[in-house]
XYZ file of C-alpha atoms in Angstrom:
284
model
C 0.000 0.000 0.000
C 2.854 2.353 0.746
C 4.176 2.005 -2.784
C 0.865 3.131 -4.292
C -0.062 5.790 -1.728
C 1.420 8.526 -3.925
C -1.230 7.617 -6.506
C -4.482 7.414 -4.572
C -3.784 9.913 -1.769
C -3.508 12.939 -4.134
C -6.671 11.768 -5.918
C -8.566 11.585 -2.627
C -7.206 14.951 -1.514
C -8.155 16.534 -4.840
C -11.663 15.089 -4.692
C -12.230 16.217 -1.091
C -10.766 19.660 -1.721
C -12.899 20.128 -4.827
C -16.019 19.116 -2.922
C -15.207 21.534 -0.102
C -14.394 24.321 -2.539
C -17.699 24.151 -4.376
C -19.660 23.594 -1.155
C -18.293 26.828 0.330
C -19.033 28.878 -2.777
C -21.104 32.021 -2.291
C -23.116 31.183 -5.422
C -24.573 27.830 -4.414
C -28.120 29.073 -5.015
C -27.427 30.067 -8.626
C -28.491 27.759 -11.500
C -25.056 27.910 -13.119
C -23.480 26.526 -9.947
C -24.546 23.029 -11.027
C -22.418 23.458 -14.143
C -19.422 25.064 -12.463
C -19.245 22.688 -9.480
C -18.596 19.469 -11.473
C -15.952 21.293 -13.499
C -14.085 22.327 -10.349
C -14.296 18.857 -8.799
C -13.101 17.344 -12.074
C -10.222 19.840 -12.165
C -9.006 19.173 -8.615
C -9.417 15.416 -8.989
C -7.544 15.472 -12.291
C -4.770 17.436 -10.569
C -4.492 14.605 -8.038
C -4.455 11.974 -10.783
C -1.780 13.812 -12.763
C 0.315 14.335 -9.631
C 0.591 10.580 -9.178
C 1.016 10.121 -12.915
C 3.975 12.483 -12.900
C 5.550 10.559 -10.031
C 5.061 7.339 -12.014
C 6.837 8.814 -15.010
C 9.668 9.948 -12.746
C 10.020 6.384 -11.497
C 9.911 5.153 -15.096
C 12.884 7.333 -15.993
C 14.699 5.991 -12.952
C 14.003 2.434 -14.146
C 15.535 3.343 -17.505
C 18.764 4.146 -15.700
C 18.425 7.923 -15.824
C 20.419 9.562 -13.073
C 18.366 11.381 -10.479
C 20.823 14.264 -10.655
C 19.653 17.379 -8.876
C 16.343 15.800 -7.917
C 15.552 18.066 -4.990
C 16.275 21.204 -6.987
C 14.193 20.043 -9.940
C 11.141 19.167 -7.868
C 11.462 22.281 -5.710
C 11.729 24.553 -8.746
C 8.671 22.938 -10.341
C 6.603 23.099 -7.154
C 7.637 26.693 -6.415
C 5.831 27.861 -9.534
C 2.608 26.966 -7.750
C 3.134 29.955 -5.446
C 3.190 32.431 -8.325
C -0.610 32.638 -8.907
C -1.267 33.133 -5.200
C 1.351 35.876 -4.833
C 0.165 37.667 -7.969
C -3.464 37.598 -6.866
C -2.583 39.083 -3.490
C -0.625 42.021 -4.895
C -3.024 42.957 -7.681
C -5.775 45.479 -6.868
C -9.095 43.596 -6.759
C -12.594 44.485 -5.604
C -13.466 41.043 -4.225
C -10.526 39.845 -2.157
C -12.200 36.621 -1.054
C -13.000 35.594 -4.619
C -9.465 36.456 -5.755
C -7.869 34.406 -2.980
C -10.158 31.444 -3.680
C -9.314 31.597 -7.378
C -5.607 31.764 -6.585
C -5.832 28.798 -4.213
C -7.670 26.743 -6.831
C -5.084 27.631 -9.446
C -2.277 26.823 -7.008
C -3.721 23.369 -6.365
C -3.887 22.833 -10.120
C -0.255 23.829 -10.618
C 0.859 21.622 -7.716
C -0.836 18.711 -9.454
C 1.257 19.356 -12.542
C 4.532 20.029 -10.679
C 5.864 16.425 -10.851
C 5.136 16.392 -14.588
C 7.137 19.600 -14.979
C 9.999 18.007 -13.045
C 9.846 14.981 -15.364
C 10.157 17.245 -18.408
C 13.189 18.922 -16.859
C 14.720 15.508 -16.222
C 14.012 14.298 -19.763
C 15.983 17.231 -21.095
C 18.885 16.364 -18.773
C 18.855 12.785 -20.037
C 18.606 13.822 -23.695
C 21.580 16.201 -23.559
C 23.717 13.710 -21.647
C 26.302 11.425 -23.155
C 25.018 8.278 -24.901
C 25.392 5.073 -22.904
C 25.411 1.705 -24.638
C 25.168 1.026 -28.350
C 23.092 2.744 -30.986
C 20.245 0.293 -30.525
C 20.111 1.133 -26.815
C 20.137 4.825 -27.652
C 17.275 4.398 -30.138
C 15.272 2.525 -27.494
C 15.949 5.270 -24.950
C 14.817 7.952 -27.409
C 11.637 6.011 -28.150
C 10.783 5.818 -24.475
C 11.626 9.466 -23.857
C 9.360 10.460 -26.756
C 6.568 8.302 -25.334
C 6.912 9.890 -21.898
C 6.931 13.367 -23.482
C 3.669 12.720 -25.298
C 1.970 11.275 -22.237
C 3.050 14.130 -19.984
C 1.962 16.763 -22.496
C -1.475 15.161 -22.841
C -1.860 14.965 -19.064
C -0.873 18.589 -18.420
C -2.943 19.686 -21.406
C -5.980 18.231 -19.643
C -5.348 20.529 -16.681
C -5.094 23.546 -18.982
C -8.348 22.659 -20.727
C -10.291 22.040 -17.501
C -8.967 25.178 -15.800
C -9.835 27.302 -18.843
C -13.404 26.001 -19.014
C -13.786 26.404 -15.240
C -12.569 30.000 -15.533
C -15.196 30.775 -18.141
C -17.868 29.168 -15.945
C -16.869 31.064 -12.791
C -16.939 34.397 -14.636
C -20.460 33.671 -15.841
C -21.405 32.466 -12.346
C -20.185 35.683 -10.746
C -22.148 37.779 -13.217
C -25.247 35.668 -12.597
C -24.875 35.986 -8.828
C -24.390 39.755 -8.981
C -27.428 40.107 -11.218
C -29.581 38.047 -8.846
C -28.403 40.060 -5.816
C -29.061 43.391 -7.511
C -25.391 44.371 -7.415
C -23.488 45.898 -10.321
C -22.638 43.112 -12.744
C -18.861 42.740 -13.273
C -18.132 43.579 -16.883
C -15.455 40.968 -17.371
C -14.469 40.902 -21.052
C -14.468 37.660 -23.004
C -10.791 38.181 -23.717
C -9.997 37.163 -20.115
C -10.765 33.506 -20.821
C -8.699 33.564 -24.016
C -5.763 35.203 -22.249
C -6.012 32.812 -19.295
C -6.032 29.748 -21.518
C -3.289 31.186 -23.687
C -1.130 31.903 -20.637
C -1.598 28.336 -19.409
C -0.740 26.932 -22.821
C 2.300 29.204 -23.037
C 3.531 28.066 -19.616
C 3.202 24.428 -20.639
C 4.949 25.130 -23.946
C 7.859 26.857 -22.198
C 8.356 23.849 -19.932
C 7.802 21.274 -22.672
C 9.850 22.860 -25.456
C 13.397 22.393 -24.032
C 12.805 18.688 -23.381
C 11.134 18.064 -26.751
C 13.823 19.937 -28.671
C 16.600 18.088 -26.830
C 15.059 14.687 -27.622
C 14.468 15.637 -31.283
C 18.019 16.954 -31.695
C 19.499 13.777 -30.260
C 17.262 11.659 -32.497
C 18.382 13.602 -35.574
C 22.023 13.152 -34.597
C 21.459 9.414 -34.350
C 19.821 9.422 -37.796
C 22.818 11.331 -39.174
C 25.183 8.723 -37.778
C 23.221 5.698 -38.968
C 22.189 6.976 -42.416
C 24.634 9.601 -43.668
C 23.790 10.862 -47.143
C 27.278 12.182 -47.751
C 28.688 8.741 -48.575
C 26.018 7.900 -51.158
C 26.818 8.720 -54.784
C 24.395 6.787 -56.982
C 20.807 8.053 -57.241
C 19.411 4.690 -56.131
C 21.714 4.675 -53.105
C 20.730 8.217 -52.183
C 17.030 7.354 -52.371
C 17.525 4.179 -50.342
C 19.460 5.990 -47.610
C 17.018 8.904 -47.597
C 14.045 6.535 -47.293
C 15.664 4.605 -44.450
C 16.532 7.834 -42.718
C 13.011 9.185 -43.130
C 11.586 5.971 -41.674
C 13.859 6.170 -38.631
C 13.103 9.869 -38.114
C 9.377 9.097 -38.178
C 9.921 6.149 -35.842
C 11.778 8.337 -33.333
C 9.496 11.351 -33.790
C 12.325 13.511 -35.094
C 10.217 14.604 -38.055
C 7.574 16.220 -35.866
C 7.765 19.918 -35.134
C 7.226 21.487 -31.744
C 3.991 23.183 -32.804
C 2.573 19.877 -34.051
C 3.285 18.290 -30.672
C 1.625 21.153 -28.820
C -1.442 21.090 -31.050
C -1.817 17.361 -30.423
C -1.172 17.429 -26.688
C -2.862 20.709 -25.761
C -6.454 20.055 -26.758
C -7.374 23.590 -25.732
C -4.825 25.286 -28.000
C -6.714 25.192 -31.322
C -10.019 26.494 -29.862
C -8.094 29.243 -28.061
C -6.401 30.321 -31.264
C -9.737 30.415 -33.065
C -11.338 32.337 -30.197
C -8.417 34.732 -30.093
C -8.874 35.612 -33.750
C -12.610 35.986 -33.241
C -12.171 38.241 -30.191
C -9.269 40.439 -31.176
C -9.639 40.791 -34.929
C -12.219 43.232 -36.245
C -15.180 41.672 -38.011
């Protein structure tokens, strides 16, 4: 049980916290609360799931023989980013301090859930830029596994971005609905806020993901250069054969995929945000 506690304990904590968070909302009597509440519980529970998932991927890299290196510094740096939303919300001028603090706490919990995944990405980059160990077959296998971990982590963190963006849109609408029902001035929150929030989350993920993805792709391309050099081929048939073999290996290792393609696949919220951004900011 001890070996699996890091998986189910964060899930339970996320579920309980999400239930408490929605139960203590000031807008429980509003119709839109029934839409917002499941989103928040799903978000906090997903944060717990992804926390354990990130730890699993860390252990997977360890099983592959990756050196732990500066483990404490990596995890601490990733977890420290969770304090940023809370600090920012406390220093910005707001009219509803309680709502701002609650939003910051919810966002902090979300970022904590993704902190192990961020540490894994940092570690993948360290492994990818390190010296090759073993033969070329072992290096190709390592690159395959690193690419697989990259894709899984990106999809997991992308889920947090998508859920938090939708929950943000719901809470803005909920606040406007509550103010309207109470006869208070309705906050005129522009639609651009949701686009900017989702874009900022996607940008943060991209900044963490990009160094690891680029390092793995660069190492894969170097391996392809070593195994299938075009410089030694002279005959057209030989050039085509080498180029085809090289293209196959690049596709196999994911070296032919660009960073933007990876982000569009892993961040399911990115394409709708781009479309919404054009719709919001460009004149009709």
